[in-house]
């Protein structure tokens, strides 16, 4: 379960529709002016450059704030054709060629651009909006989402997007509704899809590529033991995240019941982020340990052995916001990644999280029928 926007596809879609992903916090800027003796007056009357020994500060109206920029950082981020390849979006400049004590001989602001001339005669230009968008503060706010958590009382069945396949494939608005539902709730549904693998694959390819694993790309499974996995049996499974034994678990999973005879076969969905949030509120120390202590998961069948060592709760390394959940009580390898003293406590923490996941108040049960495609994180 990983609530993460595929920016190269989804943000473009959001922009095209002139709508914005709900839950993304807008950046807040507060302007601060520092008076220093060594400064360069910009040609913009409202702009001031404060030059220091190893950095400069910019304060002007287009930025609505002061930016503190290291000289090394500025030189490293020069986007001229000599230093940067616009076609491949890769640097040409060798980091080792930038002196640690580099500084400009001149700098000024013209037409909303910062222009810097360096000691070796090289000139760099930076759009002020680009500097703002690539600042630390802007990065933190852009990576922070106000998640919409749900349980049985949220009326989740009527809130997730349900779009007809024809609208989904032809309308940007319908596609946007599906993407937004995945971002907001982790779930979306496409209806009236032909009960076939190739038709289901077209639904997937509309928003992302198909990830190939040892199971295949798009594949069918039933209660025949095609792989050494409980999913290939008639045994019921509790709420869990798949692929915890992969270094990079699936970002999205797509399910389509192509054929069904008999009773049973209901699908269970749980908002794992809601469960983790509840754990953080009631047992913050357990939440912190599950976000830091490594647990090994594995998949074993003849000729294959996959394993990965990660915390159950994976936090963003900068914002510390919950980014991914790797909760699977079935795929746990032998508990050998922690000493005895920590293992005893970890079992208690896992039980607490499992209790939140299995809380009946957080469960959404329904039955998938041929023609209904479920997309979930």
GROMACS .gro file of C-alpha atoms in nm:
model
  377
    1UNK     CA    1   0.000   0.000   0.000
    2UNK     CA    2   0.174   0.313  -0.121
    3UNK     CA    3  -0.008   0.641  -0.164
    4UNK     CA    4   0.224   0.807  -0.409
    5UNK     CA    5   0.139   1.009  -0.721
    6UNK     CA    6   0.295   0.899  -1.050
    7UNK     CA    7   0.390   1.259  -1.129
    8UNK     CA    8   0.498   1.208  -1.491
    9UNK     CA    9   0.145   1.097  -1.586
   10UNK     CA   10  -0.093   1.208  -1.314
   11UNK     CA   11   0.024   1.562  -1.245
   12UNK     CA   12   0.007   1.633  -1.616
   13UNK     CA   13  -0.350   1.508  -1.615
   14UNK     CA   14  -0.443   1.718  -1.313
   15UNK     CA   15  -0.298   2.028  -1.479
   16UNK     CA   16  -0.480   1.961  -1.803
   17UNK     CA   17  -0.812   1.951  -1.623
   18UNK     CA   18  -0.726   2.269  -1.433
   19UNK     CA   19  -0.802   2.085  -1.113
   20UNK     CA   20  -0.570   2.009  -0.827
   21UNK     CA   21  -0.516   1.697  -0.627
   22UNK     CA   22  -0.709   1.731  -0.304
   23UNK     CA   23  -0.492   1.692   0.001
   24UNK     CA   24  -0.174   1.850  -0.141
   25UNK     CA   25  -0.073   2.129   0.094
   26UNK     CA   26  -0.002   2.461  -0.076
   27UNK     CA   27   0.336   2.617   0.010
   28UNK     CA   28   0.345   2.899   0.260
   29UNK     CA   29   0.606   3.172   0.221
   30UNK     CA   30   0.708   3.445   0.466
   31UNK     CA   31   0.933   3.722   0.340
   32UNK     CA   32   1.234   3.818   0.552
   33UNK     CA   33   1.477   4.097   0.465
   34UNK     CA   34   1.828   4.093   0.608
   35UNK     CA   35   2.035   4.406   0.594
   36UNK     CA   36   2.402   4.337   0.521
   37UNK     CA   37   2.676   4.566   0.410
   38UNK     CA   38   2.790   4.351   0.117
   39UNK     CA   39   2.494   4.332  -0.121
   40UNK     CA   40   2.421   4.381  -0.488
   41UNK     CA   41   2.120   4.593  -0.578
   42UNK     CA   42   1.912   4.427  -0.848
   43UNK     CA   43   1.770   4.613  -1.143
   44UNK     CA   44   1.421   4.514  -1.019
   45UNK     CA   45   1.343   4.788  -0.768
   46UNK     CA   46   1.173   4.537  -0.535
   47UNK     CA   47   1.457   4.284  -0.538
   48UNK     CA   48   1.764   4.260  -0.317
   49UNK     CA   49   2.060   4.021  -0.336
   50UNK     CA   50   2.255   3.969  -0.017
   51UNK     CA   51   2.597   3.815  -0.087
   52UNK     CA   52   2.768   3.618   0.186
   53UNK     CA   53   3.093   3.423   0.195
   54UNK     CA   54   2.948   3.090   0.075
   55UNK     CA   55   2.592   3.173  -0.027
   56UNK     CA   56   2.359   3.444  -0.149
   57UNK     CA   57   2.009   3.539  -0.041
   58UNK     CA   58   1.738   3.663  -0.274
   59UNK     CA   59   1.435   3.860  -0.168
   60UNK     CA   60   1.197   3.987  -0.434
   61UNK     CA   61   0.830   3.993  -0.522
   62UNK     CA   62   0.820   3.702  -0.771
   63UNK     CA   63   0.952   3.471  -0.499
   64UNK     CA   64   0.739   3.615  -0.218
   65UNK     CA   65   1.015   3.507   0.017
   66UNK     CA   66   1.388   3.511   0.071
   67UNK     CA   67   1.587   3.217  -0.064
   68UNK     CA   68   1.924   3.110   0.075
   69UNK     CA   69   2.132   2.945  -0.198
   70UNK     CA   70   2.479   2.796  -0.169
   71UNK     CA   71   2.726   2.900  -0.440
   72UNK     CA   72   2.820   2.535  -0.494
   73UNK     CA   73   2.450   2.448  -0.532
   74UNK     CA   74   2.398   2.728  -0.782
   75UNK     CA   75   2.698   2.629  -0.993
   76UNK     CA   76   2.594   2.264  -0.983
   77UNK     CA   77   2.245   2.358  -1.105
   78UNK     CA   78   2.347   2.570  -1.401
   79UNK     CA   79   2.111   2.481  -1.687
   80UNK     CA   80   2.306   2.618  -1.982
   81UNK     CA   81   2.373   2.380  -2.273
   82UNK     CA   82   2.735   2.337  -2.165
   83UNK     CA   83   2.640   2.220  -1.815
   84UNK     CA   84   2.306   2.045  -1.875
   85UNK     CA   85   2.149   1.830  -2.146
   86UNK     CA   86   1.787   1.941  -2.194
   87UNK     CA   87   1.711   1.637  -2.411
   88UNK     CA   88   1.814   1.372  -2.158
   89UNK     CA   89   1.755   1.590  -1.848
   90UNK     CA   90   2.101   1.498  -1.720
   91UNK     CA   91   2.400   1.701  -1.606
   92UNK     CA   92   2.710   1.741  -1.817
   93UNK     CA   93   2.903   1.926  -1.548
   94UNK     CA   94   3.148   1.722  -1.339
   95UNK     CA   95   3.092   1.792  -0.969
   96UNK     CA   96   3.465   1.754  -0.904
   97UNK     CA   97   3.528   2.052  -1.131
   98UNK     CA   98   3.340   2.286  -0.897
   99UNK     CA   99   3.575   2.440  -0.638
  100UNK     CA  100   3.450   2.406  -0.282
  101UNK     CA  101   3.516   2.776  -0.224
  102UNK     CA  102   3.356   2.893  -0.549
  103UNK     CA  103   3.196   3.239  -0.551
  104UNK     CA  104   3.060   3.479  -0.812
  105UNK     CA  105   3.234   3.790  -0.943
  106UNK     CA  106   2.897   3.950  -1.018
  107UNK     CA  107   2.527   3.875  -0.977
  108UNK     CA  108   2.205   4.057  -1.050
  109UNK     CA  109   1.836   4.004  -1.129
  110UNK     CA  110   1.694   4.093  -1.469
  111UNK     CA  111   1.352   4.001  -1.610
  112UNK     CA  112   1.280   3.766  -1.317
  113UNK     CA  113   1.607   3.582  -1.370
  114UNK     CA  114   1.911   3.553  -1.145
  115UNK     CA  115   2.228   3.604  -1.353
  116UNK     CA  116   2.556   3.495  -1.198
  117UNK     CA  117   2.905   3.529  -1.342
  118UNK     CA  118   3.165   3.301  -1.182
  119UNK     CA  119   3.537   3.349  -1.124
  120UNK     CA  120   3.626   3.134  -1.427
  121UNK     CA  121   3.413   3.360  -1.651
  122UNK     CA  122   3.120   3.120  -1.687
  123UNK     CA  123   2.774   3.280  -1.669
  124UNK     CA  124   2.466   3.103  -1.532
  125UNK     CA  125   2.102   3.211  -1.551
  126UNK     CA  126   1.820   3.087  -1.328
  127UNK     CA  127   1.449   3.168  -1.351
  128UNK     CA  128   1.332   3.284  -1.010
  129UNK     CA  129   1.027   3.056  -1.021
  130UNK     CA  130   1.256   2.761  -1.095
  131UNK     CA  131   1.468   2.847  -0.790
  132UNK     CA  132   1.156   2.869  -0.576
  133UNK     CA  133   1.011   2.542  -0.706
  134UNK     CA  134   1.338   2.362  -0.635
  135UNK     CA  135   1.395   2.503  -0.289
  136UNK     CA  136   1.388   2.287   0.022
  137UNK     CA  137   1.072   2.444   0.163
  138UNK     CA  138   0.881   2.394  -0.159
  139UNK     CA  139   1.001   2.034  -0.182
  140UNK     CA  140   0.878   1.954   0.168
  141UNK     CA  141   0.533   2.100   0.107
  142UNK     CA  142   0.499   1.931  -0.232
  143UNK     CA  143   0.581   1.592  -0.077
  144UNK     CA  144   0.332   1.632   0.207
  145UNK     CA  145  -0.021   1.503   0.159
  146UNK     CA  146  -0.320   1.544   0.386
  147UNK     CA  147  -0.453   1.190   0.347
  148UNK     CA  148  -0.824   1.115   0.353
  149UNK     CA  149  -0.862   0.821   0.591
  150UNK     CA  150  -1.168   0.600   0.580
  151UNK     CA  151  -1.352   0.330   0.771
  152UNK     CA  152  -1.701   0.179   0.777
  153UNK     CA  153  -1.857   0.509   0.882
  154UNK     CA  154  -1.706   0.711   0.597
  155UNK     CA  155  -1.958   0.592   0.334
  156UNK     CA  156  -1.658   0.486   0.131
  157UNK     CA  157  -1.870   0.286  -0.115
  158UNK     CA  158  -2.030   0.605  -0.244
  159UNK     CA  159  -1.715   0.817  -0.239
  160UNK     CA  160  -1.476   0.615  -0.452
  161UNK     CA  161  -1.489   0.680  -0.827
  162UNK     CA  162  -1.688   0.439  -1.043
  163UNK     CA  163  -1.644   0.513  -1.411
  164UNK     CA  164  -1.778   0.329  -1.715
  165UNK     CA  165  -1.504   0.185  -1.935
  166UNK     CA  166  -1.605   0.395  -2.237
  167UNK     CA  167  -1.588   0.720  -2.040
  168UNK     CA  168  -1.267   0.611  -1.870
  169UNK     CA  169  -1.092   0.543  -2.202
  170UNK     CA  170  -1.219   0.853  -2.385
  171UNK     CA  171  -1.279   1.127  -2.129
  172UNK     CA  172  -1.006   1.314  -1.942
  173UNK     CA  173  -1.262   1.402  -1.677
  174UNK     CA  174  -1.345   1.036  -1.609
  175UNK     CA  175  -0.976   0.946  -1.603
  176UNK     CA  176  -0.914   1.232  -1.363
  177UNK     CA  177  -1.192   1.106  -1.133
  178UNK     CA  178  -1.029   0.762  -1.117
  179UNK     CA  179  -0.681   0.902  -1.048
  180UNK     CA  180  -0.813   1.140  -0.783
  181UNK     CA  181  -1.001   0.859  -0.611
  182UNK     CA  182  -0.682   0.651  -0.597
  183UNK     CA  183  -0.488   0.944  -0.453
  184UNK     CA  184  -0.759   1.033  -0.200
  185UNK     CA  185  -0.884   0.691  -0.090
  186UNK     CA  186  -0.645   0.438  -0.242
  187UNK     CA  187  -0.932   0.282  -0.442
  188UNK     CA  188  -1.115   0.331  -0.773
  189UNK     CA  189  -1.346   0.118  -0.987
  190UNK     CA  190  -1.396   0.090  -1.364
  191UNK     CA  191  -1.721  -0.079  -1.474
  192UNK     CA  192  -1.848  -0.263  -1.783
  193UNK     CA  193  -1.503  -0.390  -1.878
  194UNK     CA  194  -1.507  -0.699  -2.103
  195UNK     CA  195  -1.417  -1.004  -1.892
  196UNK     CA  196  -1.081  -1.068  -2.059
  197UNK     CA  197  -0.716  -1.015  -1.973
  198UNK     CA  198  -0.642  -0.790  -2.272
  199UNK     CA  199  -0.935  -0.561  -2.190
  200UNK     CA  200  -0.819  -0.537  -1.829
  201UNK     CA  201  -0.467  -0.456  -1.946
  202UNK     CA  202  -0.598  -0.157  -2.144
  203UNK     CA  203  -0.747  -0.022  -1.820
  204UNK     CA  204  -0.405  -0.050  -1.654
  205UNK     CA  205  -0.210   0.104  -1.940
  206UNK     CA  206  -0.432   0.410  -1.938
  207UNK     CA  207  -0.265   0.530  -1.617
  208UNK     CA  208   0.059   0.332  -1.586
  209UNK     CA  209   0.271   0.050  -1.722
  210UNK     CA  210   0.239  -0.316  -1.629
  211UNK     CA  211   0.506  -0.438  -1.388
  212UNK     CA  212   0.651  -0.775  -1.485
  213UNK     CA  213   0.742  -1.022  -1.208
  214UNK     CA  214   0.784  -1.398  -1.182
  215UNK     CA  215   0.403  -1.417  -1.197
  216UNK     CA  216   0.411  -1.250  -1.539
  217UNK     CA  217   0.275  -0.915  -1.652
  218UNK     CA  218  -0.102  -0.950  -1.670
  219UNK     CA  219  -0.192  -1.298  -1.554
  220UNK     CA  220  -0.486  -1.515  -1.450
  221UNK     CA  221  -0.498  -1.719  -1.133
  222UNK     CA  222  -0.746  -1.956  -0.972
  223UNK     CA  223  -0.745  -2.209  -0.691
  224UNK     CA  224  -0.494  -2.428  -0.877
  225UNK     CA  225  -0.147  -2.438  -0.720
  226UNK     CA  226   0.030  -2.260  -1.008
  227UNK     CA  227   0.259  -2.086  -0.756
  228UNK     CA  228   0.350  -2.151  -0.394
  229UNK     CA  229   0.117  -1.883  -0.264
  230UNK     CA  230  -0.196  -1.909  -0.050
  231UNK     CA  231  -0.374  -1.683  -0.300
  232UNK     CA  232  -0.377  -1.986  -0.534
  233UNK     CA  233  -0.599  -2.182  -0.294
  234UNK     CA  234  -0.952  -2.158  -0.159
  235UNK     CA  235  -0.820  -2.044   0.179
  236UNK     CA  236  -0.946  -1.703   0.289
  237UNK     CA  237  -0.681  -1.437   0.347
  238UNK     CA  238  -0.696  -1.150   0.593
  239UNK     CA  239  -0.613  -0.792   0.498
  240UNK     CA  240  -0.251  -0.761   0.388
  241UNK     CA  241  -0.014  -0.593   0.143
  242UNK     CA  242   0.126  -0.802  -0.141
  243UNK     CA  243   0.487  -0.816  -0.264
  244UNK     CA  244   0.646  -0.735   0.072
  245UNK     CA  245   0.926  -0.972  -0.035
  246UNK     CA  246   1.009  -0.744  -0.331
  247UNK     CA  247   1.250  -0.454  -0.288
  248UNK     CA  248   0.989  -0.235  -0.459
  249UNK     CA  249   0.638  -0.361  -0.393
  250UNK     CA  250   0.359  -0.297  -0.645
  251UNK     CA  251   0.241   0.064  -0.648
  252UNK     CA  252  -0.105  -0.025  -0.776
  253UNK     CA  253  -0.284  -0.358  -0.796
  254UNK     CA  254  -0.568  -0.434  -1.035
  255UNK     CA  255  -0.824  -0.710  -0.984
  256UNK     CA  256  -1.087  -0.837  -1.227
  257UNK     CA  257  -1.303  -1.143  -1.161
  258UNK     CA  258  -1.329  -1.301  -1.506
  259UNK     CA  259  -1.542  -1.600  -1.409
  260UNK     CA  260  -1.712  -1.719  -1.093
  261UNK     CA  261  -1.951  -2.003  -1.010
  262UNK     CA  262  -2.084  -2.066  -0.661
  263UNK     CA  263  -2.085  -1.863  -0.343
  264UNK     CA  264  -1.822  -1.676  -0.147
  265UNK     CA  265  -1.526  -1.496  -0.294
  266UNK     CA  266  -1.594  -1.158  -0.132
  267UNK     CA  267  -1.323  -0.894  -0.148
  268UNK     CA  268  -1.199  -0.720   0.167
  269UNK     CA  269  -1.050  -0.372   0.164
  270UNK     CA  270  -0.899  -0.191   0.463
  271UNK     CA  271  -0.742   0.155   0.473
  272UNK     CA  272  -0.399   0.066   0.607
  273UNK     CA  273  -0.312   0.433   0.647
  274UNK     CA  274  -0.612   0.472   0.875
  275UNK     CA  275  -0.496   0.170   1.079
  276UNK     CA  276  -0.143   0.315   1.105
  277UNK     CA  277  -0.284   0.655   1.201
  278UNK     CA  278  -0.492   0.496   1.478
  279UNK     CA  279  -0.183   0.313   1.606
  280UNK     CA  280   0.015   0.639   1.609
  281UNK     CA  281  -0.258   0.806   1.815
  282UNK     CA  282  -0.295   0.526   2.073
  283UNK     CA  283   0.058   0.378   2.082
  284UNK     CA  284   0.309   0.629   1.939
  285UNK     CA  285   0.612   0.429   2.062
  286UNK     CA  286   0.491   0.120   1.873
  287UNK     CA  287   0.433   0.328   1.560
  288UNK     CA  288   0.788   0.465   1.586
  289UNK     CA  289   0.941   0.119   1.626
  290UNK     CA  290   0.745  -0.028   1.334
  291UNK     CA  291   0.869   0.265   1.125
  292UNK     CA  292   1.234   0.194   1.203
  293UNK     CA  293   1.292  -0.173   1.292
  294UNK     CA  294   1.365  -0.405   0.995
  295UNK     CA  295   1.155  -0.715   0.926
  296UNK     CA  296   1.243  -0.969   0.659
  297UNK     CA  297   0.975  -1.099   0.421
  298UNK     CA  298   1.026  -1.381   0.174
  299UNK     CA  299   0.871  -1.585  -0.108
  300UNK     CA  300   0.999  -1.937  -0.172
  301UNK     CA  301   0.917  -2.187  -0.444
  302UNK     CA  302   1.139  -2.429  -0.639
  303UNK     CA  303   1.401  -2.225  -0.823
  304UNK     CA  304   1.300  -1.893  -0.665
  305UNK     CA  305   1.369  -1.718  -0.337
  306UNK     CA  306   1.279  -1.351  -0.304
  307UNK     CA  307   1.336  -1.155   0.013
  308UNK     CA  308   1.345  -0.796   0.134
  309UNK     CA  309   1.428  -0.632   0.468
  310UNK     CA  310   1.224  -0.320   0.543
  311UNK     CA  311   1.024  -0.166   0.828
  312UNK     CA  312   0.650  -0.239   0.825
  313UNK     CA  313   0.578   0.135   0.812
  314UNK     CA  314   0.796   0.316   0.560
  315UNK     CA  315   0.831   0.691   0.613
  316UNK     CA  316   0.939   0.958   0.368
  317UNK     CA  317   1.308   1.027   0.445
  318UNK     CA  318   1.257   1.407   0.445
  319UNK     CA  319   0.903   1.472   0.570
  320UNK     CA  320   0.873   1.163   0.795
  321UNK     CA  321   0.519   1.124   0.662
  322UNK     CA  322   0.392   0.769   0.620
  323UNK     CA  323   0.458   0.670   0.260
  324UNK     CA  324   0.416   0.294   0.236
  325UNK     CA  325   0.285   0.003   0.444
  326UNK     CA  326   0.441  -0.344   0.416
  327UNK     CA  327   0.203  -0.537   0.640
  328UNK     CA  328   0.182  -0.909   0.559
  329UNK     CA  329   0.167  -1.163   0.841
  330UNK     CA  330   0.185  -1.451   0.591
  331UNK     CA  331   0.510  -1.367   0.412
  332UNK     CA  332   0.727  -1.300   0.717
  333UNK     CA  333   1.061  -1.479   0.711
  334UNK     CA  334   1.215  -1.619   1.033
  335UNK     CA  335   1.252  -1.333   1.282
  336UNK     CA  336   1.629  -1.308   1.272
  337UNK     CA  337   1.687  -0.940   1.198
  338UNK     CA  338   1.662  -0.827   1.562
  339UNK     CA  339   1.816  -0.942   1.892
  340UNK     CA  340   1.599  -1.114   2.153
  341UNK     CA  341   1.526  -0.799   2.355
  342UNK     CA  342   1.386  -0.611   2.056
  343UNK     CA  343   1.204  -0.913   1.912
  344UNK     CA  344   0.982  -0.953   2.217
  345UNK     CA  345   0.872  -0.590   2.192
  346UNK     CA  346   0.828  -0.609   1.815
  347UNK     CA  347   0.577  -0.893   1.848
  348UNK     CA  348   0.372  -0.673   2.078
  349UNK     CA  349   0.388  -0.387   1.830
  350UNK     CA  350   0.283  -0.611   1.541
  351UNK     CA  351  -0.013  -0.738   1.742
  352UNK     CA  352  -0.125  -0.383   1.808
  353UNK     CA  353  -0.110  -0.292   1.437
  354UNK     CA  354  -0.279  -0.619   1.339
  355UNK     CA  355  -0.561  -0.534   1.578
  356UNK     CA  356  -0.613  -0.199   1.406
  357UNK     CA  357  -0.609  -0.366   1.062
  358UNK     CA  358  -0.859  -0.635   1.169
  359UNK     CA  359  -1.098  -0.393   1.339
  360UNK     CA  360  -1.442  -0.471   1.185
  361UNK     CA  361  -1.521  -0.099   1.188
  362UNK     CA  362  -1.252  -0.046   0.926
  363UNK     CA  363  -1.350  -0.326   0.686
  364UNK     CA  364  -1.523  -0.283   0.351
  365UNK     CA  365  -1.659  -0.610   0.212
  366UNK     CA  366  -1.802  -0.646  -0.137
  367UNK     CA  367  -1.810  -0.896  -0.423
  368UNK     CA  368  -1.636  -0.845  -0.756
  369UNK     CA  369  -1.827  -0.959  -1.063
  370UNK     CA  370  -1.712  -0.999  -1.425
  371UNK     CA  371  -1.697  -0.654  -1.579
  372UNK     CA  372  -1.588  -0.469  -1.264
  373UNK     CA  373  -1.219  -0.375  -1.237
  374UNK     CA  374  -1.083  -0.275  -0.897
  375UNK     CA  375  -0.772  -0.053  -0.882
  376UNK     CA  376  -0.618  -0.017  -0.538
  377UNK     CA  377  -0.294   0.072  -0.365
   0.00000   0.00000   0.00000
